[in-house]
Coordinates of C-alpha atoms and ligand atoms in Angstrom, one line a residue:
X329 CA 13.6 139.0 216.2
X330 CA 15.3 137.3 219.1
X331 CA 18.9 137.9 218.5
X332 CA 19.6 141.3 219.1
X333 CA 22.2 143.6 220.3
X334 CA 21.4 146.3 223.4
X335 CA 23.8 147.8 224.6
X336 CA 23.5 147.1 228.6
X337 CA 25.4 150.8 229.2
X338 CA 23.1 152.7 227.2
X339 CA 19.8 150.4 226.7
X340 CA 20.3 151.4 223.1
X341 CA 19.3 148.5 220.7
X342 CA 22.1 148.7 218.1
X343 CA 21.0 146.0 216.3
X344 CA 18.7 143.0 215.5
X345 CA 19.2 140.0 213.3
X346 CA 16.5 137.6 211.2
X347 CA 16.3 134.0 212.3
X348 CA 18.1 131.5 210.2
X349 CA 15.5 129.4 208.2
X350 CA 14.8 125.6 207.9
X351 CA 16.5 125.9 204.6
X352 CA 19.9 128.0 205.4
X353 CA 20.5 125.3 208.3
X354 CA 19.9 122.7 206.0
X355 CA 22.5 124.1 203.6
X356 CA 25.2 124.9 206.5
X357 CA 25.1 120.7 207.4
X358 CA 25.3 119.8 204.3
X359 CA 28.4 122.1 203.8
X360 CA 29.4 121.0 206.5
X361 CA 29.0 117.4 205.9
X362 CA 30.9 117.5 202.5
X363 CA 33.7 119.7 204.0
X364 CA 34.1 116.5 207.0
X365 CA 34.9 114.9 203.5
X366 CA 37.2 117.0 201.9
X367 CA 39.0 117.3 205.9
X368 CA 39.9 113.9 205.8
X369 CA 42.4 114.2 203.0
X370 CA 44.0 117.2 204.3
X371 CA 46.6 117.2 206.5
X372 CA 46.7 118.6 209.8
X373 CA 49.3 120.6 209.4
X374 CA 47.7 122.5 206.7
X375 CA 45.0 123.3 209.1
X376 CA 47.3 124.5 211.7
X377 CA 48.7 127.5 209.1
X378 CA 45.4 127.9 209.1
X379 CA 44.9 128.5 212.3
X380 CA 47.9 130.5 212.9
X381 CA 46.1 133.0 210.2
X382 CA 43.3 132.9 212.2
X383 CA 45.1 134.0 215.3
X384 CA 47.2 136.9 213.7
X385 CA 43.8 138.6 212.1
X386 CA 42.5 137.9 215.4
X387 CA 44.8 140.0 216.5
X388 CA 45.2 142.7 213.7
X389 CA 41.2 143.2 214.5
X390 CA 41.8 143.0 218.2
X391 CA 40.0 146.5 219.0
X392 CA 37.2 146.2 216.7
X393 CA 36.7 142.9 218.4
X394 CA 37.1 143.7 221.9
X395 CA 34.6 147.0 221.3
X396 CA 31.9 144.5 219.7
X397 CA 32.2 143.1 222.8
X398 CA 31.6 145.9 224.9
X399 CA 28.9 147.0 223.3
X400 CA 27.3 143.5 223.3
X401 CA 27.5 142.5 226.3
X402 CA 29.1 145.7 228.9
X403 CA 32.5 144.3 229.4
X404 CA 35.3 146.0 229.9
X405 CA 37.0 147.3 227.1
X406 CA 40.7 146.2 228.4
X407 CA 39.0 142.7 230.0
X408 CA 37.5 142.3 226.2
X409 CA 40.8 143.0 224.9
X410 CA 42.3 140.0 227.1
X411 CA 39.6 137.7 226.4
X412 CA 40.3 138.2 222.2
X413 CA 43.7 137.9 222.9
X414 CA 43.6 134.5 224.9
X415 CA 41.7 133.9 221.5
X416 CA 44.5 134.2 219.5
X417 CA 46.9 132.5 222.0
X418 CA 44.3 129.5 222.0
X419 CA 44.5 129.3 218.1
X420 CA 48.0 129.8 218.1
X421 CA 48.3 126.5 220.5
X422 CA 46.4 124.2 219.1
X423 CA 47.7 125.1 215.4
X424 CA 51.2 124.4 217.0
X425 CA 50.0 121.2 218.9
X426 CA 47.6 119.7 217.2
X427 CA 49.5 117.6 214.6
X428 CA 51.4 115.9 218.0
X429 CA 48.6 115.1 219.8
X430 CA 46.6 113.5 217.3
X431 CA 49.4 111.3 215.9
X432 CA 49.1 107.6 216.2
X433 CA 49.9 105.5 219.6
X434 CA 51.0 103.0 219.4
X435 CA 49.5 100.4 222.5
X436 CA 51.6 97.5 223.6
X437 CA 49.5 94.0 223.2
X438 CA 49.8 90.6 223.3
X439 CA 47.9 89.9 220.2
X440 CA 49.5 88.8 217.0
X441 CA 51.0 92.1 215.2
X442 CA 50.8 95.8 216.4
X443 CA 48.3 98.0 217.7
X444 CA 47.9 101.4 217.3
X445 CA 44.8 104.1 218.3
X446 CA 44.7 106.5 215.6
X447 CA 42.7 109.9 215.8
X448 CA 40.2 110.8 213.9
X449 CA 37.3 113.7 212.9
X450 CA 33.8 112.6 213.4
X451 CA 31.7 114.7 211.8
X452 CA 29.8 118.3 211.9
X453 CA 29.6 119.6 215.8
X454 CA 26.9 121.6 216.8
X455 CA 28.5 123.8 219.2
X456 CA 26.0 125.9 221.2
X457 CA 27.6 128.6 223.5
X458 CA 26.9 131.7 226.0
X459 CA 27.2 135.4 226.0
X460 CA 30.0 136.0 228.7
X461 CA 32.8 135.2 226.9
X462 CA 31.6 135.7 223.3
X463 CA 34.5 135.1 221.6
X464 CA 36.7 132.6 224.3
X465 CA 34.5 130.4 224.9
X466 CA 33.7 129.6 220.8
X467 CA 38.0 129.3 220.0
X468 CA 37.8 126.7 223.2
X469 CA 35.7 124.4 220.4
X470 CA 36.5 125.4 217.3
X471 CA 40.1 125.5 217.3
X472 CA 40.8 121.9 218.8
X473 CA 37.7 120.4 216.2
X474 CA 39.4 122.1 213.1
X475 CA 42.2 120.6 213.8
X476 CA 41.0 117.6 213.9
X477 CA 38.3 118.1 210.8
X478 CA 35.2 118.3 212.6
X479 CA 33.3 121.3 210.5
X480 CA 31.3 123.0 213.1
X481 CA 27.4 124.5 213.5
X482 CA 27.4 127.5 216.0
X483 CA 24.5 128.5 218.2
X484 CA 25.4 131.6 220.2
X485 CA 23.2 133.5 222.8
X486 CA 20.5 135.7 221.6
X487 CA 22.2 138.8 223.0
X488 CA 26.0 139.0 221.8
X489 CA 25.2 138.0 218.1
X490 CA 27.3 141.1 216.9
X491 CA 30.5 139.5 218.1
X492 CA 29.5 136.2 217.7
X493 CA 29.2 137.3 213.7
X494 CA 32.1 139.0 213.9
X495 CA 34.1 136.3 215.4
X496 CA 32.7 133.5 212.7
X497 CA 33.8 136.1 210.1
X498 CA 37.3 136.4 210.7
X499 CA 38.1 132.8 210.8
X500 CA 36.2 132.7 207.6
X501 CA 38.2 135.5 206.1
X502 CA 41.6 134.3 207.4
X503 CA 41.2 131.3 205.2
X504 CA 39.2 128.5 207.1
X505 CA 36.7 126.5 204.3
X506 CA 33.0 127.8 204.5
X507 CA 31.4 126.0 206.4
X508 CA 34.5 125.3 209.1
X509 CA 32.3 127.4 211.3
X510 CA 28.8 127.9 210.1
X511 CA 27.0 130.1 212.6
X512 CA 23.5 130.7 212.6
X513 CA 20.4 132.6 214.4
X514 CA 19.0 129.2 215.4
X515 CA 15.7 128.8 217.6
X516 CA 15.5 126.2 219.9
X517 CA 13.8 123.8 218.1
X518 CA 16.2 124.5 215.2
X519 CA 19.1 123.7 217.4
X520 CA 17.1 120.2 218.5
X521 CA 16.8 119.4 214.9
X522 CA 20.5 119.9 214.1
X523 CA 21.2 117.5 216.9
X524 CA 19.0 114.7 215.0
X525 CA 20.3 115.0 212.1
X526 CA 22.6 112.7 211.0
X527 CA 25.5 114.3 209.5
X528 CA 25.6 115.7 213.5
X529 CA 28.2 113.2 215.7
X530 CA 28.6 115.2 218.9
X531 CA 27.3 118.9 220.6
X532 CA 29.6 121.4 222.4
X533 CA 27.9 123.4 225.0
X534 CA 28.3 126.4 227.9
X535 CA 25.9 127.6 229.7
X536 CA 23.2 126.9 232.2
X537 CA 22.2 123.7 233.5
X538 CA 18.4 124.9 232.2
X539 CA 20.5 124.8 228.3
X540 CA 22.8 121.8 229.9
X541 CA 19.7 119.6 230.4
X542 CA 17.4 120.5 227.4
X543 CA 20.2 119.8 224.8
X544 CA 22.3 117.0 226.8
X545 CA 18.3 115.2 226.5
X546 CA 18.3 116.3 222.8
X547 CA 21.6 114.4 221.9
X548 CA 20.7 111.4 224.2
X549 CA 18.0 110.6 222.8
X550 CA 19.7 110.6 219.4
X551 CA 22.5 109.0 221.2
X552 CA 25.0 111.7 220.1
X553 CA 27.9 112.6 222.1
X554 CA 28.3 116.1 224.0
X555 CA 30.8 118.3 226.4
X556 CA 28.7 120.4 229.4
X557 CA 30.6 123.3 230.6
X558 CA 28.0 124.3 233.2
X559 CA 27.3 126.9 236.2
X560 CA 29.6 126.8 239.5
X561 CA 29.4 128.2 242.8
X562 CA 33.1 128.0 243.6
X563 CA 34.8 128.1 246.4
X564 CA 37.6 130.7 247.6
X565 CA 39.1 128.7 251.1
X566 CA 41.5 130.7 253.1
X567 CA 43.1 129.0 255.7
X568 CA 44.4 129.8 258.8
X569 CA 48.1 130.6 257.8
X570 CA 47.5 132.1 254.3
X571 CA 49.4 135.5 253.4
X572 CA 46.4 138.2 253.3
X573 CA 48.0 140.8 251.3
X574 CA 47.6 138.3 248.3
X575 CA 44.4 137.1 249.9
X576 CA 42.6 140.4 249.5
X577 CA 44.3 141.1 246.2
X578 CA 43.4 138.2 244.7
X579 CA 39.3 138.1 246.0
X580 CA 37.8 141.2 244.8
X581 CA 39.2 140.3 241.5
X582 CA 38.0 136.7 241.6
X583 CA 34.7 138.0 241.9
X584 CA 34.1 140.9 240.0
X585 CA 35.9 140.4 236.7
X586 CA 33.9 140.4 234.3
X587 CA 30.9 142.2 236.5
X588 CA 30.8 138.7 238.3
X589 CA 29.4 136.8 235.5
X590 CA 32.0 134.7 235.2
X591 CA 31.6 130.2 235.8
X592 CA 34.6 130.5 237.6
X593 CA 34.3 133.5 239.6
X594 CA 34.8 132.9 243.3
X595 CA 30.8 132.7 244.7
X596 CA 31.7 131.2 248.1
X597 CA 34.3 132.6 250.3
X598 CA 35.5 130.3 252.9
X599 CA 37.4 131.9 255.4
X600 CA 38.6 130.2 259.0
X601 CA 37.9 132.5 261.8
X602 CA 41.0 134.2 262.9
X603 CA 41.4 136.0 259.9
X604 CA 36.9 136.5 259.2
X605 CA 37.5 139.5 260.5
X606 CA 40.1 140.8 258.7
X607 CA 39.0 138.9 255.4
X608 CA 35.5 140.6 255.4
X609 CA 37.0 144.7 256.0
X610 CA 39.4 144.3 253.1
X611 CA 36.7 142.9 250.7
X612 CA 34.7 145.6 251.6
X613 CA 37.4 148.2 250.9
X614 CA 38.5 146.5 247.6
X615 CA 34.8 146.7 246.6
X616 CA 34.2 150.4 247.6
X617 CA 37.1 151.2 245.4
X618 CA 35.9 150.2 241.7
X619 CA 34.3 152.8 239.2
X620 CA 30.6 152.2 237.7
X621 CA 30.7 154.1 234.0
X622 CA 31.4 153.5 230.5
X623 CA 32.9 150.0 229.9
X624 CA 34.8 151.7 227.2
X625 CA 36.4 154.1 229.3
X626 CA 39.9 152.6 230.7
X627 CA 39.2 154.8 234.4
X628 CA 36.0 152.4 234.6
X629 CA 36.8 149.4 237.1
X630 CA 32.8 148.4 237.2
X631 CA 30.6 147.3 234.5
X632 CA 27.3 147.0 233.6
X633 CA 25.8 143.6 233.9
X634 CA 24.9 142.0 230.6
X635 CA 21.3 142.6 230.5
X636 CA 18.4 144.8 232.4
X637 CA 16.9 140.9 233.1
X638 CA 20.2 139.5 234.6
X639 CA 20.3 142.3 237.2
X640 CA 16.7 142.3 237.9
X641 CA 17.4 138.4 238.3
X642 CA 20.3 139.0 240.7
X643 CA 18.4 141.7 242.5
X644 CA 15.7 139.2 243.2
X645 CA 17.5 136.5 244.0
X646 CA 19.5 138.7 246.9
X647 CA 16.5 139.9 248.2
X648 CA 15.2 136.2 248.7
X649 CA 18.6 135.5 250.6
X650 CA 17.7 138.4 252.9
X651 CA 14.3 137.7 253.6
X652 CA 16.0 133.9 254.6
X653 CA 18.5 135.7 256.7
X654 CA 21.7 136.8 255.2
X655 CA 23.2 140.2 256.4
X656 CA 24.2 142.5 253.7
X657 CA 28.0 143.6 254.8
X658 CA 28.5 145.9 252.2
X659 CA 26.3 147.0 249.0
X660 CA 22.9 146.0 248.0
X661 CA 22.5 149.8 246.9
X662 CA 21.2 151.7 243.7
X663 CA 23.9 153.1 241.4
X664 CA 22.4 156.1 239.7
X665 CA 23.6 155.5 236.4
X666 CA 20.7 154.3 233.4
X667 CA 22.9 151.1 232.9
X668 CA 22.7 147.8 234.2
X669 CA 24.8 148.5 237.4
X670 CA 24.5 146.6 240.4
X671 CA 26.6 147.8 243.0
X672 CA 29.1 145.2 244.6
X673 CA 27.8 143.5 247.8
X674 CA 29.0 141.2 250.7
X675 CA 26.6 138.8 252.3
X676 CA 27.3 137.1 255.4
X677 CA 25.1 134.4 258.2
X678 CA 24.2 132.5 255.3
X679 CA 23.2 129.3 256.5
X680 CA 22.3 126.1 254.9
X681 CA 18.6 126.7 254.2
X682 CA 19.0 130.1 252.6
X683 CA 18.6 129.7 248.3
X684 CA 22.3 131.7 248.4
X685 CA 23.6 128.8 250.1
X686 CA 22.4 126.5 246.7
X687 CA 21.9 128.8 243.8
X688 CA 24.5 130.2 242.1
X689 CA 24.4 134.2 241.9
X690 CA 26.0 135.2 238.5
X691 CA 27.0 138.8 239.1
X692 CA 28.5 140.9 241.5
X693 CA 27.8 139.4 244.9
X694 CA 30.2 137.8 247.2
X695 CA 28.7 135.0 250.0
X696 CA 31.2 135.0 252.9
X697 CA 31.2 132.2 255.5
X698 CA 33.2 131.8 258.5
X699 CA 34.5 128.3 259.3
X700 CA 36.9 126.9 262.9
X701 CA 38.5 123.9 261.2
X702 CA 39.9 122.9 258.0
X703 CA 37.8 120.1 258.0
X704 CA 35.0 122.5 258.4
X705 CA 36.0 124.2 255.5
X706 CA 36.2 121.5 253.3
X707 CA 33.1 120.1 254.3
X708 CA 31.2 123.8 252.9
X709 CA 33.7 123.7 249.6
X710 CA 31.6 120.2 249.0
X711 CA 28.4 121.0 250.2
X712 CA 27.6 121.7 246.6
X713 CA 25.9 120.6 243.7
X714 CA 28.2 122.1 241.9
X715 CA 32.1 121.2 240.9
X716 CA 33.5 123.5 238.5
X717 CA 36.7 125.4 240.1
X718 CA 38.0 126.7 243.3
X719 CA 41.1 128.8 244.5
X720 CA 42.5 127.8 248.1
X721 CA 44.5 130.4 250.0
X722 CA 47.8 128.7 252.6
X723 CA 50.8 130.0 254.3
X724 CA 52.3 126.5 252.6
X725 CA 51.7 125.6 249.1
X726 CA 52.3 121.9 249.7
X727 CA 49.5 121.5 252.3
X728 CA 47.5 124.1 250.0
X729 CA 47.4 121.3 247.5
X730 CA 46.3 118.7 250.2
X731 CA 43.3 120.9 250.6
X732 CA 42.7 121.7 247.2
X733 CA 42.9 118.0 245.8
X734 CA 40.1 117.1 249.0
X735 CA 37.7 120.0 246.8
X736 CA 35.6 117.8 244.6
X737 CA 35.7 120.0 241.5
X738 CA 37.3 119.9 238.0
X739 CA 39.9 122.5 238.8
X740 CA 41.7 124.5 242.3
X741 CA 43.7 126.5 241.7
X742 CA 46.6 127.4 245.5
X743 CA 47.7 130.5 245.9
X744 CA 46.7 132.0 242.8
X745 CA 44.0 133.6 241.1
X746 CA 42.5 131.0 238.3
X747 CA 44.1 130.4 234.8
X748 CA 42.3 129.8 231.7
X749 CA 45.4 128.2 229.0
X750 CA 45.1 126.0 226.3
X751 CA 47.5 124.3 227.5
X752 CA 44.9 123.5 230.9
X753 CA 42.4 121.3 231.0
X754 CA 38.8 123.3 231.9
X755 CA 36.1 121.9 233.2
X756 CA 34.1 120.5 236.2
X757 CA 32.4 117.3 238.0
X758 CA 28.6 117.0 239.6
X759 CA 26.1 119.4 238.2
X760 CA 28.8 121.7 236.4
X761 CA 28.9 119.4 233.4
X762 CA 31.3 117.1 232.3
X763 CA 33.8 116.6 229.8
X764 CA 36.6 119.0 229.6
X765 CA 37.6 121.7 227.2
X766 CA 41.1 122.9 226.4
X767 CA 44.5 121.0 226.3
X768 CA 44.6 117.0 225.3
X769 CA 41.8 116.2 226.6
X770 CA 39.7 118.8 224.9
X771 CA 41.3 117.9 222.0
X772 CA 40.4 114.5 222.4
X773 CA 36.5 115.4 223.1
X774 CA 35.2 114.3 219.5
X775 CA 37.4 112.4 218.3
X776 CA 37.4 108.9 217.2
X777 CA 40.1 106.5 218.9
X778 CA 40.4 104.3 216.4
X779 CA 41.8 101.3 216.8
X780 CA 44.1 99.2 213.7
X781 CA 45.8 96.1 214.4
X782 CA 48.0 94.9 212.1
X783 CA 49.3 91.6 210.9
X784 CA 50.9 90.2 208.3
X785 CA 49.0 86.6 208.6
X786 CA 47.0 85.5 211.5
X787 CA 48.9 83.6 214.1
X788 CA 47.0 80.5 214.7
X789 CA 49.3 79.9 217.9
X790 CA 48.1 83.1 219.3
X791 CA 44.5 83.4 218.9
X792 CA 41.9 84.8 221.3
X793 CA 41.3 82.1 224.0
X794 CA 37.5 81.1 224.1
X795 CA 37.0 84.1 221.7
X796 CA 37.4 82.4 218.2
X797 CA 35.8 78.9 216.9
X798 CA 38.0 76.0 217.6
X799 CA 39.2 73.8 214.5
X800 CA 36.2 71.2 213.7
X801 CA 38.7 68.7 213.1
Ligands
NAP1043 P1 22.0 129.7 229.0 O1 20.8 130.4 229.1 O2 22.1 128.2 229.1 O3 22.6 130.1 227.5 C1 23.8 129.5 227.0 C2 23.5 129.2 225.5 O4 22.6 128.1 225.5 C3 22.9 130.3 224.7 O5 23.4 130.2 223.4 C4 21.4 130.0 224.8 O6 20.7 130.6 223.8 C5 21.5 128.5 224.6 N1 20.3 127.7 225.1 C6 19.7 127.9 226.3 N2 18.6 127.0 226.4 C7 18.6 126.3 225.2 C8 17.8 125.3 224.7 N3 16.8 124.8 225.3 N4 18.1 124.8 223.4 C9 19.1 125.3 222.7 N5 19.9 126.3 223.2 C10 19.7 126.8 224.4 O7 23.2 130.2 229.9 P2 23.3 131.7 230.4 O8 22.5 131.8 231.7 O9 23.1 132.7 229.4 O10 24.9 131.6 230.8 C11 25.4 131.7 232.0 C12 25.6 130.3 232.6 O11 26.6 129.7 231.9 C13 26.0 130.3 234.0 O12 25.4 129.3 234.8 C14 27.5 130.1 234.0 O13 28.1 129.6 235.1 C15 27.6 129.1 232.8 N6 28.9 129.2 232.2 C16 29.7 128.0 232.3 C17 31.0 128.0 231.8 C18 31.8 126.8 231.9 O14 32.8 126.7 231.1 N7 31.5 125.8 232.7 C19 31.5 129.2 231.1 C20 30.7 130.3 231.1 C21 29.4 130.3 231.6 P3 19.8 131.9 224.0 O15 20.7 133.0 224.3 O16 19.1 132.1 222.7 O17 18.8 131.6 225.1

């Protein structure tokens, strides 16, 4: 059975789960399919109470969610119980929203009547999502698609089912129609077929750009629409003038919440040379300071990564970056505890040829560059295939910005550490996806902008140019 749950603190495996059959995904789309037809007649305000049930048994389940978590996946109890919060406050947001967003525009014209772009559902989703924020990242889709009517299929990772069950459950339970969110153990191939199918209009997915590329080719071919929320390697820039009491707040926890395994977490630190110095020691201090243990425990500050493979994957790949030259500044060190620790490290003299300069390290590990001019520092921010998110650090916000909007990436973020609202759009450019999830424009992702123009009787004074027959006569 591939989906199981292990618990990365003890190895424990808590539980396992069959594979869906041929025949139980075949009944979720058509449920799904005949519930796209029953959505059309509903309002969308009736979807938003809903949704606002959703979020307040969200809530009144908060703990049993946020330990699921834990347990699935080592995260920190209290950073769980943010991440099923922001759950709530997503649902909440787009229950409240919705209705307004996806209200008719009307568009000025000059053909004969009025014009208007109405929104509406497409169809079942298949919505295919990751383990590091197991139950954020499946509200960013589902709660902008219900909305709008578009049943959804879920595909989560093979290693947090337990709260990816759990989450599906409760919107079930507080009163979304079966088959709102259907989610299934689905195999690869299963998740290819789902794609094909017809009653399918668009996929929804996070991940890697090894899952980006297998299912983006999946849904071209079958010339159905997707999102790609993929890997980043962002960068942190801190400039010359920037306050470095906030500075060093703000870095350690850019790049260890959530052990490090975060899209967004800061990967590249990009710091201009009269403050290197400085940067570099109060990393290192910030990093000595967090407590490895059990992610349940509130005095832990350091958890376990999500699985024995992603820190023997890590391991590996900072081991290739020192054989290429890097100098480990801090970390790189065994944590005697049997969980999947990995002890926070610093790595500096990176240079271009080294894989840490490319490949993005999804854990723990900090890559710190020194820089002489801004226009240095930009330069490295791009030298990326990457463009998700960035922060950039500057003793004036207003020139901050300047910086920031030079940073080709979906999202920077001056003087601050990174938000994730619903209000906010979330996404990136270049090989971290496209499409964006969250605010408007996520709510606009599978939607069809359809356009009515209305008349009373054609005007034969106003007709389309060279567009329409002229009279035979
Ligand atoms: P992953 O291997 O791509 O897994 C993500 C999801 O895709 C899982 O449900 C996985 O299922 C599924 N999947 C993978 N290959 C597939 C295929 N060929 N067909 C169908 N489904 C497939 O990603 P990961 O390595 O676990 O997640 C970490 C990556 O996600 C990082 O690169 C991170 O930066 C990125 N990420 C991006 C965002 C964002 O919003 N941009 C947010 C979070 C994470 P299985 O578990 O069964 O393999």
């Amino acid at each position: 059975m591939a989906y199981k749950t292990i618990n990365p603190y003890t190895n424990e495996v808590v539980k396992e789960y069959s594979n869906t059959t041929d025949q139980e995904l075949e009944e979720a789309l058509q449920i799904g399919k005949d519930l796209y037809e029953k959505f059309k007649t509903q309002l969308v305000k009736e979807r938003g109470k809903i949704l606002h049930d959703v979020a307040a048994k969200i809530r009144e389940q908060a703990d049993e969610l946020a330990r699921a978590c834990t347990i699935d996946m080592g995260k920190l109890f209290t950073e769980a119980q943010g991440e099923v919060e922001l759950c709530a406050v997503i649902a909440d947001w787009f229950a409240d929203h919705s209705e307004e967003m996806l209200k008719p525009e009307p568009v000025e014209t000059s053909a004969n009547g009025t014009a208007e772009i109405q929104h509406h559902a497409t169809g079942v989703l298949v919505m295919v999502e990751p383990w590091n924020f197991p139950y954020y990242q499946i509200m960013r889709v589902f709660a902008p698609n219900f909305m709008v009517g578009n049943p959804m299929i879920l595909k989560h990772a093979s290693n947090t089912p337990t709260s990816a069950k759990m989450m599906a459950d409760i919107i079930i339970e507080a009163g979304a129609p079966k088959g709102s969110i259907a989610h299934l153990f689905l195999t690869y191939d299963q998740v290819t077929n789902a794609i094909e199918d017809p009653r399918v209009q668009g996929v929804a997915l996070t991940g890697s750009e090894r899952g980006g590329e297998a299912v983006a080719q999946a849904a071209g071919k079958n010339l159905k629409k997707t999102t790609m929320e993929l890997g980043g390697m962002d960068p942190f820039v801190v400039l010359d003038d920037a306050n470095m009491d906030d500075v060093s707040d703000i870095a350690w926890r850019s790049r260890l919440y959530n052990a490090g395994q975060e899209c967004t977490s800061s990967k590249r630190f990009i710091v201009m040379e009269n403050v290197y110095d400085e940067f570099v020691e109060r990393l290192k201090e910030n990093f000595s300071k967090v407590q490895p243990g059990d992610p349940l425990d509130p005095k832990t500050t350091l958890a376990p990564m999500n699985t024995k493979k992603a820190k023997e994957d890590l391991q590996e790949q900072v081991d290739e970056a020192i054989k290429a030259g890097a100098k480990v500044e801090y970390g790189n060190e065994a944590i005697d505890l049997p969980g999947q620790f990995f002890m926070p490290t610093i790595l500096t003299n990176i240079d271009k040829d080294n894989p840490a300069h490319s490949t993005e390290l999804f854990g723990p590990v900090a890559v710190v560059y020194k820089v002489s001019t801004e226009k240095e520092a930009i330069e490295l921010a791009n030298d990326s295939s990457y463009g998700l998110g960035g922060i950039v650090f500057a003793g004036d916000s207003e020139h901050g910005a300047e910086v920031a909007s030079q940073i080709e990436t979906g999202m920077v973020f001056v003087n601050n550490f990174r938000y994730s609202l619903p209000e906010l759009p979330f996404g990136g450019v270049k090989r971290s996806g496209y499409g964006r999830e969250m605010s408007r424009l996520g709510q606009m992702a599978f939607v069809n902008e359809k356009l009515i123009v209305k008349a009373d009787r054609p005007d034969m004074n106003n007709l389309a140019g060279g567009l329409v027959a002229t009279d035979p006569e």
